[in-house]
Short mmCIF file of C-alpha atoms and ligand atoms in Angstrom, two decimals:
data_model
loop_
_atom_site.label_atom_id
_atom_site.label_comp_id
_atom_site.label_asym_id
_atom_site.label_seq_id
_atom_site.Cartn_x
_atom_site.Cartn_y
_atom_site.Cartn_z
CA MET Z 34 -5.14 11.95 16.71
CA GLU Z 35 -5.11 15.82 16.54
CA VAL Z 36 -8.69 17.01 16.04
CA SER Z 37 -9.83 20.61 15.55
CA ILE Z 38 -13.49 21.34 16.28
CA VAL Z 39 -14.75 24.67 14.96
CA GLY Z 40 -17.51 26.04 17.23
CA ALA Z 41 -17.73 25.58 21.00
CA GLY Z 42 -21.53 25.68 21.03
CA LEU Z 43 -23.70 22.90 22.40
CA VAL Z 44 -22.66 20.20 19.96
CA GLY Z 45 -18.98 21.14 19.59
CA CYS Z 46 -18.43 20.97 23.36
CA LEU Z 47 -20.20 17.64 23.73
CA LEU Z 48 -18.28 16.15 20.81
CA ALA Z 49 -15.01 17.32 22.37
CA CYS Z 50 -15.91 15.31 25.50
CA TYR Z 51 -16.67 12.20 23.43
CA LEU Z 52 -13.44 12.45 21.40
CA ALA Z 53 -11.26 13.18 24.44
CA ARG Z 54 -12.70 10.09 26.08
CA ARG Z 55 -11.38 8.10 23.13
CA GLY Z 56 -7.91 9.52 23.74
CA HIS Z 57 -7.83 12.13 20.94
CA ARG Z 58 -6.27 15.58 21.44
CA VAL Z 59 -8.93 18.20 20.70
CA THR Z 60 -8.70 21.95 20.13
CA LEU Z 61 -12.03 23.79 20.15
CA TYR Z 62 -12.01 27.10 18.23
CA GLU Z 63 -14.83 29.50 19.12
CA ARG Z 64 -15.39 32.89 17.51
CA ARG Z 65 -17.04 34.43 20.59
CA PRO Z 66 -15.38 35.39 23.84
CA ASP Z 67 -15.71 32.96 26.75
CA PRO Z 68 -19.49 32.89 27.54
CA ARG Z 69 -18.67 32.05 31.17
CA GLU Z 70 -17.42 35.64 31.48
CA ARG Z 71 -20.46 37.41 29.99
CA GLY Z 72 -24.25 37.14 29.82
CA PRO Z 73 -26.38 35.55 27.07
CA ASP Z 74 -27.23 37.40 23.85
CA ARG Z 75 -30.38 39.51 24.16
CA GLY Z 76 -33.45 37.98 22.57
CA ARG Z 77 -31.69 34.90 21.16
CA SER Z 78 -33.46 31.67 22.20
CA ILE Z 79 -32.78 31.89 25.93
CA ASN Z 80 -34.11 28.45 26.75
CA LEU Z 81 -34.70 25.20 24.94
CA ALA Z 82 -36.38 21.87 25.55
CA ILE Z 83 -34.15 18.85 26.01
CA SER Z 84 -35.73 15.41 25.75
CA ARG Z 85 -34.71 11.73 25.73
CA ARG Z 86 -32.17 11.80 22.88
CA GLY Z 87 -30.29 14.74 24.37
CA ILE Z 88 -30.41 13.27 27.86
CA ASP Z 89 -29.16 9.92 26.57
CA ALA Z 90 -26.18 11.62 24.87
CA LEU Z 91 -25.40 13.63 28.01
CA SER Z 92 -25.74 10.58 30.26
CA ARG Z 93 -23.03 8.71 28.34
CA ILE Z 94 -20.50 11.23 29.63
CA GLY Z 95 -22.14 11.58 33.06
CA LEU Z 96 -23.64 15.04 32.53
CA ASP Z 97 -27.35 14.23 32.61
CA GLY Z 98 -27.81 14.61 36.37
CA LYS Z 99 -26.24 18.06 36.50
CA VAL Z 100 -28.17 19.30 33.47
CA LEU Z 101 -31.52 17.91 34.59
CA HIS Z 102 -31.02 19.39 38.03
CA ALA Z 103 -31.04 22.84 36.41
CA ALA Z 104 -34.06 22.03 34.21
CA LEU Z 105 -37.81 22.42 34.62
CA PRO Z 106 -39.87 19.43 33.41
CA MET Z 107 -42.87 20.18 31.18
CA ALA Z 108 -45.32 17.24 31.06
CA GLY Z 109 -47.57 18.60 28.33
CA ARG Z 110 -48.85 21.51 26.29
CA MET Z 111 -51.10 24.16 27.79
CA MET Z 112 -53.20 25.74 25.07
CA HIS Z 113 -54.41 29.31 25.56
CA GLY Z 114 -57.61 30.08 23.65
CA MET Z 115 -58.53 33.54 22.35
CA ASP Z 116 -60.84 33.94 25.34
CA GLY Z 117 -58.11 32.89 27.79
CA ALA Z 118 -59.56 29.36 28.25
CA LEU Z 119 -56.85 26.80 29.09
CA THR Z 120 -56.62 23.21 27.81
CA PHE Z 121 -53.87 20.86 28.98
CA GLN Z 122 -52.71 18.08 26.69
CA PRO Z 123 -50.22 15.63 28.28
CA TYR Z 124 -47.31 14.47 26.14
CA SER Z 125 -47.71 10.82 27.19
CA ALA Z 126 -50.66 8.59 27.96
CA ASP Z 127 -49.65 8.02 31.60
CA ARG Z 128 -48.43 11.62 32.09
CA SER Z 129 -45.07 10.31 33.30
CA GLN Z 130 -42.96 11.77 30.50
CA ALA Z 131 -41.75 15.35 30.28
CA ILE Z 132 -39.49 17.50 28.12
CA ASN Z 133 -37.11 19.75 30.02
CA SER Z 134 -36.79 23.51 29.80
CA ILE Z 135 -33.12 24.49 30.17
CA GLY Z 136 -31.35 27.83 29.92
CA ARG Z 137 -29.23 27.70 26.76
CA ALA Z 138 -26.42 29.72 28.35
CA ASP Z 139 -26.35 27.46 31.44
CA LEU Z 140 -26.26 24.36 29.27
CA ASN Z 141 -23.46 25.78 27.11
CA ARG Z 142 -21.49 26.74 30.24
CA GLU Z 143 -21.94 23.26 31.69
CA LEU Z 144 -20.73 21.64 28.46
CA LEU Z 145 -17.79 24.04 28.18
CA GLU Z 146 -16.76 23.21 31.75
CA ALA Z 147 -17.03 19.49 30.98
CA ALA Z 148 -14.99 19.82 27.76
CA SER Z 149 -12.31 22.01 29.37
CA ALA Z 150 -11.97 19.52 32.22
CA GLN Z 151 -11.12 16.64 29.84
CA PRO Z 152 -7.42 15.82 29.55
CA GLY Z 153 -6.25 16.69 26.03
CA VAL Z 154 -8.92 19.38 25.33
CA GLU Z 155 -8.00 23.03 24.78
CA VAL Z 156 -10.61 25.73 24.14
CA ARG Z 157 -9.55 28.86 22.21
CA PHE Z 158 -11.97 31.80 22.26
CA GLY Z 159 -12.05 34.78 19.89
CA CYS Z 160 -11.03 32.51 16.98
CA ARG Z 161 -13.36 33.05 14.02
CA LEU Z 162 -12.62 30.64 11.20
CA THR Z 163 -12.31 32.44 7.86
CA GLY Z 164 -10.46 29.93 5.70
CA LEU Z 165 -9.94 26.18 5.45
CA ASP Z 166 -7.98 23.88 3.18
CA GLU Z 167 -9.68 20.48 3.37
CA ARG Z 168 -6.70 18.68 1.79
CA THR Z 169 -4.15 19.79 4.40
CA GLY Z 170 -6.44 20.60 7.37
CA ARG Z 171 -5.03 24.14 7.47
CA LEU Z 172 -7.30 26.60 9.32
CA ARG Z 173 -7.16 30.40 9.06
CA PHE Z 174 -8.76 32.74 11.58
CA ALA Z 175 -9.92 36.35 11.39
CA SER Z 176 -7.04 37.34 13.69
CA GLY Z 177 -4.56 36.19 11.06
CA GLU Z 178 -3.58 33.19 13.19
CA GLU Z 179 -3.25 29.78 11.47
CA ALA Z 180 -3.40 26.19 12.71
CA GLU Z 181 -3.37 22.69 11.22
CA ALA Z 182 -4.98 19.36 12.16
CA GLY Z 183 -5.47 15.97 10.52
CA VAL Z 184 -9.17 16.05 11.40
CA VAL Z 185 -11.37 19.16 11.27
CA ILE Z 186 -14.98 18.97 12.46
CA GLY Z 187 -17.37 21.83 11.73
CA ALA Z 188 -19.74 22.31 14.69
CA ASP Z 189 -20.15 25.98 13.87
CA GLY Z 190 -23.92 26.14 13.52
CA ALA Z 191 -26.43 26.84 10.77
CA TYR Z 192 -24.23 29.43 9.02
CA SER Z 193 -21.14 27.24 9.23
CA ALA Z 194 -17.86 28.53 7.77
CA VAL Z 195 -16.60 24.92 7.49
CA ARG Z 196 -19.65 23.94 5.44
CA ALA Z 197 -19.22 27.08 3.29
CA ARG Z 198 -15.84 25.64 2.21
CA LEU Z 199 -17.32 22.19 1.48
CA GLN Z 200 -20.07 23.83 -0.60
CA GLN Z 201 -17.41 25.08 -3.01
CA LEU Z 202 -16.29 21.54 -3.80
CA PRO Z 203 -17.61 19.58 -6.79
CA GLY Z 204 -20.08 16.88 -5.75
CA VAL Z 205 -21.33 18.67 -2.62
CA SER Z 206 -25.06 19.45 -2.71
CA PHE Z 207 -26.58 22.10 -0.50
CA SER Z 208 -29.99 23.68 -0.02
CA GLN Z 209 -31.45 26.26 2.33
CA GLU Z 210 -35.14 26.85 2.75
CA TYR Z 211 -36.38 29.86 4.74
CA LEU Z 212 -39.87 30.07 6.18
CA ASP Z 213 -41.66 33.34 5.53
CA TYR Z 214 -41.75 33.67 9.31
CA GLY Z 215 -39.52 35.26 11.90
CA TYR Z 216 -39.21 34.67 15.62
CA LYS Z 217 -38.95 37.22 18.39
CA GLU Z 218 -38.52 36.69 22.12
CA LEU Z 219 -40.52 38.41 24.86
CA SER Z 220 -40.71 37.83 28.58
CA ILE Z 221 -43.25 37.17 31.34
CA PRO Z 222 -41.58 38.05 34.66
CA PRO Z 223 -42.50 36.41 37.99
CA GLN Z 224 -45.62 37.78 39.71
CA ASP Z 225 -45.04 38.46 43.42
CA GLY Z 226 -42.04 36.11 43.28
CA ARG Z 227 -44.08 33.27 41.73
CA PHE Z 228 -44.49 31.86 38.23
CA ALA Z 229 -47.22 33.78 36.41
CA LEU Z 230 -48.25 30.59 34.54
CA ASP Z 231 -48.09 26.86 35.31
CA PRO Z 232 -44.34 26.00 35.09
CA GLY Z 233 -45.12 22.30 34.43
CA ALA Z 234 -46.23 22.91 30.83
CA LEU Z 235 -45.06 24.33 27.54
CA HIS Z 236 -47.58 27.10 26.86
CA ILE Z 237 -48.95 27.66 23.37
CA TRP Z 238 -51.17 30.41 22.02
CA PRO Z 239 -52.21 28.88 18.65
CA ARG Z 240 -53.58 31.60 16.38
CA GLY Z 241 -54.00 29.94 12.97
CA ARG Z 242 -51.26 31.51 10.81
CA SER Z 243 -49.08 32.37 13.80
CA MET Z 244 -48.43 31.45 17.41
CA MET Z 245 -46.64 32.32 20.62
CA ILE Z 246 -45.05 29.78 22.97
CA ALA Z 247 -43.64 30.20 26.50
CA LEU Z 248 -41.13 28.04 28.43
CA PRO Z 249 -40.39 28.44 32.14
CA ASN Z 250 -37.02 29.55 33.52
CA GLN Z 251 -35.34 28.80 36.85
CA ASP Z 252 -35.78 32.44 37.95
CA ARG Z 253 -39.58 31.94 37.69
CA SER Z 254 -39.91 34.01 34.55
CA PHE Z 255 -41.13 32.66 31.20
CA THR Z 256 -39.42 33.25 27.87
CA CYS Z 257 -42.06 33.72 25.20
CA THR Z 258 -41.31 33.28 21.51
CA LEU Z 259 -43.49 34.69 18.77
CA PHE Z 260 -43.47 32.78 15.48
CA TRP Z 261 -45.12 35.24 13.16
CA PRO Z 262 -45.18 35.99 9.44
CA HIS Z 263 -42.66 38.76 8.68
CA ASP Z 264 -45.42 41.09 7.52
CA THR Z 265 -47.23 40.87 10.90
CA LEU Z 266 -43.97 41.53 12.78
CA ALA Z 267 -43.29 44.57 10.61
CA ALA Z 268 -46.84 45.91 10.84
CA LEU Z 269 -46.62 46.53 14.60
CA ASP Z 270 -44.51 49.66 14.29
CA THR Z 271 -45.86 51.82 17.11
CA PRO Z 272 -46.38 51.18 20.84
CA GLN Z 273 -50.14 51.63 20.36
CA ARG Z 274 -50.30 49.00 17.61
CA ILE Z 275 -48.22 46.55 19.66
CA ARG Z 276 -50.44 46.93 22.73
CA ALA Z 277 -53.69 46.80 20.76
CA TYR Z 278 -52.61 43.65 18.89
CA PHE Z 279 -51.61 41.79 22.03
CA ALA Z 280 -54.73 42.91 23.91
CA GLU Z 281 -56.83 41.42 21.09
CA HIS Z 282 -54.90 38.23 20.23
CA TYR Z 283 -53.05 37.29 23.45
CA ARG Z 284 -55.43 38.74 26.00
CA ASP Z 285 -54.38 36.65 29.02
CA ALA Z 286 -50.63 37.06 28.38
CA PHE Z 287 -50.89 40.79 27.63
CA GLY Z 288 -51.52 41.64 31.28
CA LEU Z 289 -48.45 39.62 32.33
CA MET Z 290 -45.95 41.44 30.09
CA PRO Z 291 -44.96 44.78 31.62
CA ASP Z 292 -41.99 45.12 29.21
CA LEU Z 293 -43.92 44.14 26.10
CA VAL Z 294 -43.26 47.32 24.13
CA PRO Z 295 -39.50 47.71 24.82
CA ASP Z 296 -38.98 43.93 24.34
CA PHE Z 297 -40.91 43.89 21.07
CA ARG Z 298 -39.09 46.92 19.70
CA GLY Z 299 -35.63 46.04 21.08
CA ASN Z 300 -35.33 42.31 20.51
CA PRO Z 301 -34.09 41.10 17.13
CA VAL Z 302 -36.09 39.04 14.65
CA GLY Z 303 -34.55 35.59 14.14
CA HIS Z 304 -34.90 33.57 10.94
CA LEU Z 305 -36.24 30.04 10.55
CA VAL Z 306 -34.29 27.94 8.12
CA THR Z 307 -33.80 24.33 7.08
CA MET Z 308 -30.31 23.60 5.69
CA ARG Z 309 -29.45 20.39 3.91
CA CYS Z 310 -25.99 19.37 2.78
CA SER Z 311 -24.61 16.16 1.28
CA PRO Z 312 -22.07 14.71 1.77
CA TRP Z 313 -21.00 15.98 5.18
CA HIS Z 314 -17.34 15.16 4.74
CA ALA Z 315 -14.49 15.82 2.33
CA GLY Z 316 -10.75 15.64 2.17
CA GLY Z 317 -8.34 12.87 1.55
CA GLY Z 318 -4.58 13.12 1.43
CA ASP Z 319 -3.35 14.59 4.68
CA ALA Z 320 -6.65 15.59 6.29
CA VAL Z 321 -10.36 14.98 6.53
CA VAL Z 322 -13.16 17.46 7.27
CA GLY Z 323 -16.65 16.62 8.60
CA LEU Z 324 -19.79 18.37 9.80
CA VAL Z 325 -22.06 17.78 12.83
CA GLY Z 326 -25.05 19.48 14.48
CA ASP Z 327 -26.66 22.52 12.84
CA ALA Z 328 -23.66 22.89 10.53
CA ALA Z 329 -24.71 19.61 8.88
CA HIS Z 330 -28.50 19.83 9.20
CA ALA Z 331 -30.09 22.98 10.67
CA ILE Z 332 -33.84 22.48 11.20
CA VAL Z 333 -36.74 24.67 12.32
CA PRO Z 334 -37.44 24.49 16.08
CA PHE Z 335 -41.04 23.20 16.05
CA TYR Z 336 -40.28 19.68 17.31
CA GLY Z 337 -37.77 20.92 19.90
CA GLN Z 338 -35.19 18.58 18.38
CA GLY Z 339 -32.33 20.65 16.88
CA ALA Z 340 -29.99 20.37 19.87
CA ASN Z 341 -31.28 16.89 20.78
CA CYS Z 342 -30.47 15.74 17.26
CA GLY Z 343 -27.04 17.39 17.37
CA PHE Z 344 -26.28 15.67 20.68
CA GLU Z 345 -27.36 12.37 19.13
CA ASP Z 346 -24.90 13.05 16.27
CA CYS Z 347 -22.11 12.79 18.87
CA VAL Z 348 -23.36 9.35 19.98
CA GLU Z 349 -23.60 8.17 16.38
CA LEU Z 350 -20.16 9.51 15.41
CA ASP Z 351 -18.73 7.80 18.49
CA ARG Z 352 -20.38 4.56 17.32
CA CYS Z 353 -18.91 5.03 13.81
CA LEU Z 354 -15.44 5.54 15.35
CA ASP Z 355 -15.92 2.27 17.23
CA GLU Z 356 -16.81 0.50 14.00
CA ALA Z 357 -13.93 2.12 12.10
CA GLY Z 358 -11.30 1.50 14.79
CA ASP Z 359 -10.83 5.26 15.17
CA ASP Z 360 -9.98 5.73 11.51
CA PHE Z 361 -11.61 9.16 10.99
CA PRO Z 362 -11.99 9.13 7.18
CA ARG Z 363 -13.77 5.75 7.41
CA ALA Z 364 -15.85 6.86 10.43
CA LEU Z 365 -17.00 10.05 8.69
CA GLU Z 366 -17.99 7.98 5.67
CA LEU Z 367 -20.06 5.68 7.92
CA PHE Z 368 -21.56 8.74 9.64
CA GLU Z 369 -23.26 9.71 6.35
CA ARG Z 370 -25.90 7.03 7.16
CA ARG Z 371 -27.24 9.47 9.76
CA LYS Z 372 -28.64 11.67 6.96
CA ALA Z 373 -31.62 9.34 6.56
CA ASP Z 374 -32.55 10.28 10.14
CA THR Z 375 -31.84 14.01 9.98
CA ASP Z 376 -33.89 14.34 6.77
CA VAL Z 377 -36.88 12.82 8.60
CA ILE Z 378 -36.68 15.11 11.61
CA ALA Z 379 -36.23 18.14 9.31
CA ARG Z 380 -39.52 17.27 7.60
CA LEU Z 381 -41.36 16.47 10.84
CA ALA Z 382 -40.21 19.78 12.36
CA LEU Z 383 -41.72 21.66 9.43
CA ASP Z 384 -44.98 19.65 9.66
CA ASN Z 385 -45.21 20.29 13.39
CA PHE Z 386 -45.37 24.05 12.85
CA VAL Z 387 -48.81 23.66 11.29
CA GLU Z 388 -49.85 21.40 14.18
CA MET Z 389 -48.66 23.82 16.87
CA ARG Z 390 -49.90 27.10 15.42
CA ASP Z 391 -53.22 25.83 14.12
CA LYS Z 392 -54.37 22.28 14.86
CA VAL Z 393 -53.66 22.10 18.62
CA GLY Z 394 -56.44 24.63 19.16
CA SER Z 395 -59.11 22.47 17.51
CA ARG Z 396 -61.48 20.06 19.27
CA VAL Z 397 -60.99 17.45 16.56
CA PHE Z 398 -57.22 17.49 17.12
CA LEU Z 399 -57.59 17.17 20.90
CA ALA Z 400 -60.08 14.30 20.48
CA GLY Z 401 -57.56 12.62 18.15
CA LYS Z 402 -54.84 12.94 20.80
CA ARG Z 403 -57.13 11.47 23.45
CA LEU Z 404 -57.89 8.55 21.13
CA GLU Z 405 -54.15 8.08 20.50
CA HIS Z 406 -53.48 7.94 24.25
CA ALA Z 407 -56.37 5.48 24.68
CA LEU Z 408 -54.81 3.27 21.98
CA GLU Z 409 -51.50 3.39 23.86
CA ARG Z 410 -53.27 2.04 26.93
CA VAL Z 411 -55.10 -0.81 25.16
CA LEU Z 412 -52.80 -1.82 22.29
CA PRO Z 413 -49.51 -3.26 23.58
CA GLY Z 414 -46.53 -1.61 21.88
CA TYR Z 415 -48.54 1.32 20.42
CA VAL Z 416 -46.57 4.54 21.00
CA SER Z 417 -47.42 7.93 19.47
CA ARG Z 418 -45.06 9.63 17.02
CA TYR Z 419 -44.49 12.48 19.47
CA GLU Z 420 -43.41 10.03 22.18
CA LEU Z 421 -41.16 8.07 19.83
CA ILE Z 422 -39.44 11.30 18.79
CA SER Z 423 -39.22 12.93 22.21
CA PHE Z 424 -39.08 10.06 24.68
CA SER Z 425 -37.13 7.36 22.88
CA THR Z 426 -33.87 6.95 20.99
CA THR Z 427 -35.49 5.01 18.14
CA PRO Z 428 -33.73 6.35 15.01
CA TYR Z 429 -35.88 9.11 13.46
CA SER Z 430 -36.17 7.22 10.17
CA GLN Z 431 -37.49 4.11 11.96
CA VAL Z 432 -40.09 6.19 13.82
CA GLU Z 433 -41.91 6.90 10.58
CA ARG Z 434 -41.99 3.22 9.59
CA ARG Z 435 -43.20 2.22 13.05
CA VAL Z 436 -45.95 4.89 13.08
CA ALA Z 437 -47.21 3.68 9.69
CA ARG Z 438 -47.22 0.04 10.95
CA GLN Z 439 -49.05 0.99 14.13
CA ARG Z 440 -51.71 2.89 12.18
CA ARG Z 441 -52.38 -0.17 10.04
CA LEU Z 442 -52.63 -2.31 13.18
CA ALA Z 443 -54.95 0.18 14.89
CA VAL Z 444 -57.22 0.26 11.83
CA ALA Z 445 -57.23 -3.57 11.69
CA ALA Z 446 -57.95 -3.77 15.44
CA GLY Z 447 -60.77 -1.22 15.06
CA ALA Z 448 -62.28 -3.17 12.17
CA ALA Z 449 -62.05 -6.41 14.19
CA LEU Z 450 -63.80 -4.76 17.14
CA VAL Z 451 -66.60 -3.48 14.92
CA ALA Z 452 -66.98 -6.98 13.38
CA LEU Z 453 -67.06 -8.60 16.84
CA GLY Z 454 -69.67 -6.13 18.06
CA PHE Z 455 -71.76 -6.80 14.96
CA ALA Z 456 -71.49 -10.57 15.45
CA ALA Z 457 -72.48 -10.26 19.13
CA ARG Z 458 -75.51 -8.11 18.33
CA ARG Z 459 -76.46 -10.52 15.58
CA GLY Z 460 -76.16 -13.44 18.02
CA ARG Z 461 -78.58 -11.64 20.35
CA GLY Z 462 -80.96 -11.07 17.45
CA LEU Z 463 -80.41 -7.32 17.54
CA VAL Z 464 -79.30 -7.12 13.91
CA ARG Z 465 -81.70 -8.04 11.12
CA THR Z 466 -80.03 -10.12 8.39
CA PRO Z 467 -81.34 -10.96 4.91
CA GLU Z 468 -81.79 -14.62 6.02
CA ALA Z 469 -83.91 -13.56 8.99
CA ASP Z 470 -86.06 -11.49 6.66
P1 FAD D 602 -24.79 26.41 17.65
O1 FAD D 602 -25.50 26.28 18.93
O2 FAD D 602 -25.24 27.46 16.69
O3 FAD D 602 -23.24 26.64 17.99
C1 FAD D 602 -22.31 26.97 16.98
C2 FAD D 602 -21.10 27.60 17.64
O4 FAD D 602 -20.13 27.87 16.63
C3 FAD D 602 -21.41 28.94 18.30
O5 FAD D 602 -20.81 28.98 19.58
C4 FAD D 602 -20.80 29.96 17.35
O6 FAD D 602 -20.38 31.15 18.01
C5 FAD D 602 -19.61 29.19 16.78
N1 FAD D 602 -19.19 29.65 15.45
C6 FAD D 602 -19.99 30.01 14.42
N2 FAD D 602 -19.24 30.37 13.36
C7 FAD D 602 -17.95 30.24 13.74
C8 FAD D 602 -16.69 30.47 13.07
N3 FAD D 602 -16.63 30.93 11.80
N4 FAD D 602 -15.54 30.25 13.75
C9 FAD D 602 -15.58 29.79 15.04
N5 FAD D 602 -16.73 29.57 15.72
C10 FAD D 602 -17.90 29.79 15.06
N6 FAD D 602 -33.29 22.60 19.93
C11 FAD D 602 -33.77 21.70 20.83
O7 FAD D 602 -33.27 20.57 20.92
N7 FAD D 602 -34.83 22.03 21.64
C12 FAD D 602 -35.42 23.26 21.59
O8 FAD D 602 -36.37 23.53 22.34
C13 FAD D 602 -34.92 24.22 20.66
N8 FAD D 602 -35.48 25.44 20.58
C14 FAD D 602 -35.01 26.35 19.68
C15 FAD D 602 -35.63 27.58 19.56
C16 FAD D 602 -35.20 28.50 18.64
C17 FAD D 602 -35.90 29.82 18.52
C18 FAD D 602 -34.09 28.18 17.79
C19 FAD D 602 -33.61 29.16 16.77
C20 FAD D 602 -33.47 26.95 17.89
C21 FAD D 602 -33.92 26.01 18.82
N9 FAD D 602 -33.33 24.75 18.94
C22 FAD D 602 -33.82 23.84 19.83
C23 FAD D 602 -32.21 24.35 18.05
C24 FAD D 602 -30.86 24.48 18.73
O9 FAD D 602 -30.70 25.78 19.20
C25 FAD D 602 -29.75 24.13 17.76
O10 FAD D 602 -30.05 22.94 17.08
C26 FAD D 602 -28.43 23.96 18.50
O11 FAD D 602 -28.05 25.16 19.12
C27 FAD D 602 -27.34 23.51 17.53
O12 FAD D 602 -26.14 23.41 18.22
P2 FAD D 602 -24.76 23.57 17.41
O13 FAD D 602 -23.70 23.45 18.45
O14 FAD D 602 -24.76 22.68 16.24
O15 FAD D 602 -24.80 25.06 16.83
#
């Protein structure tokens, strides 16, 4: 089958590999020039965390080893208090699990190489989609060029041009929800050739309404990302205000950021948006059009799952093609079942913002996490929500059901323990009962 994928980002490239493996001929259309011939965009999410779901999807086409080789494992969160005090919170009870910090540009390059190397895949750069007819599969590009394919998949990100066409059709629902927050990237360079912070952790400076995080890079620098309300970002409009604010709120990091002022003033502010669309496919007649990755379900980055979820889309679409005998209209219909999962991770990602910017700094929260890890050690089968999301491939929608079941079991086990303790003390005559009185 002739398939056109719009967008040679992370998900588009991986999907091209999956479809080529099934014997389909794939053309990837990308609006940008070839990223292998130029550097990454300044201040645009330089690294990201890849966890189990992403690794599983990569492993199915033999790319996991290469990608993980270029990654830095982070086994937990390192919280930075206002006074510079550090608290480490492991992601898993036995500290064996880690999420992996990977350069976005390196990952994209790796995936592009893999896609280009597949027989039957062609990648066309400088092709910005501007028009699409979902009934014929006719594509129009900004250059004036046109193309046609029986199957068109939109993997063109949160502001998808393919989805924009579907949104015009009757019966297609769409919503976008912006947070009143922006993100901005800063940098902590190496100190005397070494990492300035522990590279084995994801660093968080929780500050109530806002936060900063930092992920390590292969060159021993850290990329920091501020997640701040727009009014705070706008208020720091002079070098003096920027320095004074960081010296007060991010005291330990301030001394590690020699380029703070030019980075803060020069780097763009990114937006944080959740996009929902339903259905993800349309067409009929001569062609069918579908959506994957951020084009179908852009989410905020606070669970580190956007790319992981998009990679998992490729696995699920592959499974649907298996079930449908490679009949794309039928497979895209089956693929709609994935929405139950993407809706859950969209909600959890929003909830996790409050946890990261505010709760992780509190003693009660940390005690709760320690209790959760203790439960994992004593109750067989008990796994925290974070671990189920990040270190398993349990469908997102089943994670919520399992967490609710586990909580009920933990409460029942706790009540049984209390009752047993009471009975034992009573047996030893340590508890006075009405009969004894
Ligand atoms: P994109 O990566 O956006 O790729 C879309 C591609 O389509 C691009 O190459 C674009 O140039 C191209 N394109 C767009 N329009 C057109 C057009 N009209 N014609 C042709 N081509 C077009 N996810 C994680 O899993 N872990 C993380 O730690 C993480 N951290 C993040 C941090 C931040 C600050 C942000 C903003 C996101 C983060 N994400 C993370 C989410 C992740 O970046 C996205 O989910 C992921 O990039 C989606 O991949 P995609 O291929 O669907 O879209």
